[in-house]
Amino acid sequence: KQEVTQIPAALSVPEGENLVLNCSFTDSAIYNLQWFRQDPGKGLTSLLLIQSSQREQTSGRLNASLDKSSGRSTLYIAASQPGDSATYLCAAPEYGNKLVFGAGTILRVKS
Amino acid sequence: DAMVIQNPRYQVTQFGKPVTLSCSQTLNHNVMYWYQQKSSQAPKLLFHYYDKDFNNEADTPDNFQSRRPNTSFCFLDIRSPGLGDAAMYLCATSRDFKWTDTQYFGPGTRLTVL
């Protein structure tokens, strides 16, 4: 049974800072891992999907890495902006396309 | 442009009064999912449909049912809502149930139980 943990639970940084969000998972026999963004009261938006054959995936100022052997993934956000303020969730598959989510990291970027 | 639509966005019901949440999609995807997300918690999969095949998660309470009358629509029925069922309910779709298939989420319905 897959379990996903995210630390920290909340993070507050000044605008312009680079930051790292962490995600760990218990079952390393995964084919991929996804990072999502959730704005308050809204649904989920997929940010990055890293396949097990990749070690990193980049989209704009976002970079996600995956280390299956250690059961960890990180989401790196460069030059943070107030518009990046949201909850960031990672999700790992348990079987098929069933996703198990972490509880998320609440990010606040102060201007 | 909206691909996964959920109605209503906010729903208030009374303790024990049945409620139905709606999800529709314009993507023509085979799979539709319902997740429950309680405050400050991770979204949790309740069940999914692959076409007309219903797949219930083992720990989903019997109080929760679902219907998928056609490819585009899927409904979540809560037969007797309790205070503990207050949550955001998220609908998602994917082309298939393979690990390579991205899930597209709707905006969610926030359910309040009085």
Short mmCIF file of C-alpha atoms in Angstrom, two decimals:
data_model
loop_
_atom_site.label_atom_id
_atom_site.label_comp_id
_atom_site.label_asym_id
_atom_site.label_seq_id
_atom_site.Cartn_x
_atom_site.Cartn_y
_atom_site.Cartn_z
CA LYS A 1 0.00 0.00 0.00
CA GLN A 2 1.44 3.28 -1.12
CA GLU A 3 1.84 6.11 1.38
CA VAL A 4 2.96 9.61 0.43
CA THR A 5 4.33 12.22 2.82
CA GLN A 6 5.16 15.85 2.13
CA ILE A 7 7.34 18.18 4.14
CA PRO A 8 7.17 20.93 5.12
CA ALA A 9 3.42 21.26 5.67
CA ALA A 10 3.69 25.01 5.15
CA LEU A 11 6.33 27.38 3.88
CA SER A 12 6.51 31.17 3.75
CA VAL A 13 9.25 32.84 1.73
CA PRO A 14 10.01 36.31 0.38
CA GLU A 15 9.56 36.96 -3.31
CA GLY A 16 12.52 35.98 -5.45
CA GLU A 17 13.73 33.15 -3.25
CA ASN A 18 14.46 29.69 -4.63
CA LEU A 19 12.75 26.91 -2.72
CA VAL A 20 12.45 23.14 -2.50
CA LEU A 21 9.40 21.08 -1.63
CA ASN A 22 9.86 17.47 -0.58
CA CYS A 23 7.82 14.36 -1.20
CA SER A 24 8.51 10.82 0.00
CA PHE A 25 6.75 7.59 -0.91
CA THR A 26 6.88 4.10 0.57
CA ASP A 27 6.50 1.85 -2.48
CA SER A 28 9.38 2.58 -4.82
CA ALA A 29 8.04 0.28 -7.55
CA ILE A 30 6.37 3.22 -9.24
CA TYR A 31 6.20 4.10 -12.89
CA ASN A 32 5.83 7.83 -12.38
CA LEU A 33 5.20 10.60 -9.91
CA GLN A 34 3.15 13.75 -10.39
CA TRP A 35 3.17 17.18 -8.87
CA PHE A 36 -0.06 19.19 -8.73
CA ARG A 37 -0.98 22.71 -7.74
CA GLN A 38 -4.18 23.57 -5.90
CA ASP A 39 -5.37 27.13 -5.42
CA PRO A 40 -7.68 27.82 -2.45
CA GLY A 41 -11.12 26.31 -3.01
CA LYS A 42 -10.18 25.04 -6.45
CA GLY A 43 -9.41 21.78 -8.19
CA LEU A 44 -6.00 20.35 -9.04
CA THR A 45 -3.76 21.40 -11.91
CA SER A 46 -1.07 18.99 -13.07
CA LEU A 47 2.35 20.66 -13.07
CA LEU A 48 4.84 17.94 -13.86
CA LEU A 49 4.81 14.19 -14.41
CA ILE A 50 8.15 12.41 -14.03
CA GLN A 51 8.40 8.94 -15.46
CA SER A 52 10.53 6.36 -13.70
CA SER A 53 13.01 6.37 -16.58
CA GLN A 54 13.68 10.07 -16.03
CA ARG A 55 15.46 11.69 -13.15
CA GLU A 56 14.25 15.22 -13.76
CA GLN A 57 11.47 17.10 -15.50
CA THR A 58 11.36 20.85 -16.08
CA SER A 59 8.61 23.31 -16.87
CA GLY A 60 9.52 26.98 -16.80
CA ARG A 61 10.71 27.86 -13.31
CA LEU A 62 9.72 24.44 -11.96
CA ASN A 63 12.02 21.46 -11.80
CA ALA A 64 11.05 18.11 -10.34
CA SER A 65 13.40 15.26 -9.58
CA LEU A 66 12.71 11.63 -8.78
CA ASP A 67 14.91 9.20 -6.87
CA LYS A 68 13.13 5.86 -6.72
CA SER A 69 15.85 4.15 -4.72
CA SER A 70 15.43 6.55 -1.82
CA GLY A 71 11.67 6.97 -2.28
CA ARG A 72 11.92 10.73 -2.74
CA SER A 73 10.95 13.47 -5.11
CA THR A 74 11.62 17.18 -4.90
CA LEU A 75 9.97 20.15 -6.56
CA TYR A 76 12.30 23.10 -7.05
CA ILE A 77 10.78 26.52 -7.70
CA ALA A 78 13.19 29.17 -8.93
CA ALA A 79 12.76 32.89 -8.34
CA SER A 80 9.45 32.51 -6.52
CA GLN A 81 6.63 34.98 -7.19
CA PRO A 82 3.48 35.86 -5.22
CA GLY A 83 1.48 34.11 -7.93
CA ASP A 84 3.17 30.86 -6.92
CA SER A 85 1.28 30.93 -3.62
CA ALA A 86 -0.83 27.77 -3.52
CA THR A 87 -0.84 24.24 -2.13
CA TYR A 88 1.49 21.84 -3.91
CA LEU A 89 0.63 18.14 -3.84
CA CYS A 90 2.59 15.17 -5.04
CA ALA A 91 0.97 11.90 -6.02
CA ALA A 92 2.35 8.43 -6.65
CA PRO A 93 0.47 5.55 -8.28
CA GLU A 94 -0.63 2.56 -6.22
CA TYR A 95 -1.97 0.41 -9.05
CA GLY A 96 -2.97 1.25 -12.61
CA ASN A 97 -3.79 4.93 -12.60
CA LYS A 98 -4.92 5.11 -8.97
CA LEU A 99 -3.07 8.04 -7.43
CA VAL A 100 -2.17 8.31 -3.76
CA PHE A 101 -1.69 11.92 -2.75
CA GLY A 102 0.33 13.59 -0.04
CA ALA A 103 -1.40 16.17 2.15
CA GLY A 104 0.45 18.97 0.39
CA THR A 105 2.73 21.88 1.19
CA ILE A 106 1.03 25.27 1.58
CA LEU A 107 3.31 27.85 -0.01
CA ARG A 108 3.05 31.56 0.60
CA VAL A 109 5.32 33.92 -1.32
CA LYS A 110 5.40 37.36 0.22
CA SER A 111 5.85 40.46 -1.96
CA ASP B 1 -12.77 25.54 -22.97
CA ALA B 2 -13.77 23.87 -19.72
CA MET B 3 -12.92 20.19 -19.95
CA VAL B 4 -14.13 18.80 -16.63
CA ILE B 5 -17.14 20.58 -15.19
CA GLN B 6 -18.58 20.09 -11.74
CA ASN B 7 -21.95 21.31 -10.53
CA PRO B 8 -22.76 22.82 -8.23
CA ARG B 9 -19.55 24.44 -7.01
CA TYR B 10 -20.99 24.77 -3.52
CA GLN B 11 -23.63 22.52 -2.01
CA VAL B 12 -25.26 22.76 1.39
CA THR B 13 -27.32 19.88 2.67
CA GLN B 14 -28.83 18.81 5.94
CA PHE B 15 -27.70 15.90 8.04
CA GLY B 16 -29.21 12.75 6.56
CA LYS B 17 -30.69 14.43 3.46
CA PRO B 18 -29.54 12.73 0.23
CA VAL B 19 -27.45 14.83 -2.10
CA THR B 20 -26.16 14.36 -5.66
CA LEU B 21 -23.05 15.96 -7.13
CA SER B 22 -22.53 16.15 -10.87
CA CYS B 23 -19.49 15.90 -13.12
CA SER B 24 -19.33 16.20 -16.89
CA GLN B 25 -16.45 16.09 -19.34
CA THR B 26 -15.82 17.19 -22.90
CA LEU B 27 -12.65 15.10 -23.32
CA ASN B 28 -14.41 11.85 -24.26
CA HIS B 29 -12.22 10.03 -21.75
CA ASN B 30 -12.90 6.44 -20.76
CA VAL B 31 -12.16 6.85 -17.06
CA MET B 32 -13.87 9.10 -14.54
CA TYR B 33 -12.83 9.36 -10.88
CA TRP B 34 -14.33 10.74 -7.68
CA TYR B 35 -12.03 11.94 -4.90
CA GLN B 36 -12.89 13.21 -1.45
CA GLN B 37 -10.66 15.89 0.06
CA LYS B 38 -11.27 16.94 3.64
CA SER B 39 -9.84 20.17 4.97
CA SER B 40 -6.02 20.20 4.94
CA GLN B 41 -5.92 16.53 3.92
CA ALA B 42 -4.87 14.64 0.83
CA PRO B 43 -7.45 13.85 -1.83
CA LYS B 44 -8.62 10.25 -1.40
CA LEU B 45 -10.00 8.15 -4.23
CA LEU B 46 -13.55 6.93 -3.59
CA PHE B 47 -14.15 5.05 -6.85
CA HIS B 48 -13.65 5.20 -10.57
CA TYR B 49 -15.48 4.14 -13.71
CA TYR B 50 -13.74 2.59 -16.67
CA ASP B 51 -16.42 3.11 -19.29
CA LYS B 52 -19.41 1.47 -17.59
CA ASP B 53 -17.36 -0.68 -15.24
CA PHE B 54 -17.58 0.57 -11.67
CA ASN B 55 -14.57 0.13 -9.37
CA ASN B 56 -15.07 0.85 -5.70
CA GLU B 57 -12.18 1.41 -3.31
CA ALA B 58 -12.26 -1.06 -0.42
CA ASP B 59 -12.57 1.60 2.26
CA THR B 60 -15.23 3.74 0.58
CA PRO B 61 -18.31 3.84 2.84
CA ASP B 62 -21.53 2.30 1.54
CA ASN B 63 -23.12 5.71 1.99
CA PHE B 64 -21.40 6.78 -1.23
CA GLN B 65 -22.73 5.61 -4.59
CA SER B 66 -22.04 6.62 -8.15
CA ARG B 67 -23.74 6.51 -11.54
CA ARG B 68 -22.37 6.98 -15.01
CA PRO B 69 -25.29 7.09 -17.48
CA ASN B 70 -23.07 7.91 -20.45
CA THR B 71 -19.47 8.76 -21.35
CA SER B 72 -19.84 12.44 -20.54
CA PHE B 73 -21.56 12.39 -17.16
CA CYS B 74 -20.86 10.90 -13.76
CA PHE B 75 -22.77 11.46 -10.52
CA LEU B 76 -21.82 11.06 -6.89
CA ASP B 77 -24.74 10.22 -4.62
CA ILE B 78 -24.41 10.52 -0.86
CA ARG B 79 -27.40 8.68 0.57
CA SER B 80 -27.37 9.96 4.14
CA PRO B 81 -24.74 12.65 4.62
CA GLY B 82 -23.14 12.93 8.00
CA LEU B 83 -21.13 15.80 9.43
CA GLY B 84 -17.98 13.86 8.59
CA ASP B 85 -18.84 13.92 4.90
CA ALA B 86 -18.29 17.66 4.65
CA ALA B 87 -15.44 17.99 2.18
CA MET B 88 -14.36 19.06 -1.28
CA TYR B 89 -15.35 16.46 -3.86
CA LEU B 90 -13.14 16.35 -6.91
CA CYS B 91 -13.96 14.71 -10.21
CA ALA B 92 -11.20 13.73 -12.62
CA THR B 93 -10.91 12.00 -15.98
CA SER B 94 -8.23 10.19 -17.92
CA ARG B 95 -8.09 8.59 -21.34
CA ASP B 96 -7.29 5.20 -19.91
CA PHE B 97 -6.35 3.60 -16.58
CA LYS B 98 -2.68 3.25 -17.43
CA TRP B 99 0.02 4.92 -15.38
CA THR B 100 0.94 7.01 -18.41
CA ASP B 101 -2.45 8.71 -18.54
CA THR B 102 -2.69 12.21 -17.10
CA GLN B 103 -5.69 12.90 -14.89
CA TYR B 104 -7.60 16.11 -15.55
CA PHE B 105 -9.42 17.55 -12.58
CA GLY B 106 -12.55 19.62 -12.32
CA PRO B 107 -12.84 22.63 -9.99
CA GLY B 108 -14.50 20.60 -7.26
CA THR B 109 -17.75 20.84 -5.29
CA ARG B 110 -17.50 21.96 -1.70
CA LEU B 111 -20.11 20.15 0.38
CA THR B 112 -21.33 21.54 3.68
CA VAL B 113 -23.48 19.40 5.97
CA LEU B 114 -25.60 21.21 8.55
#
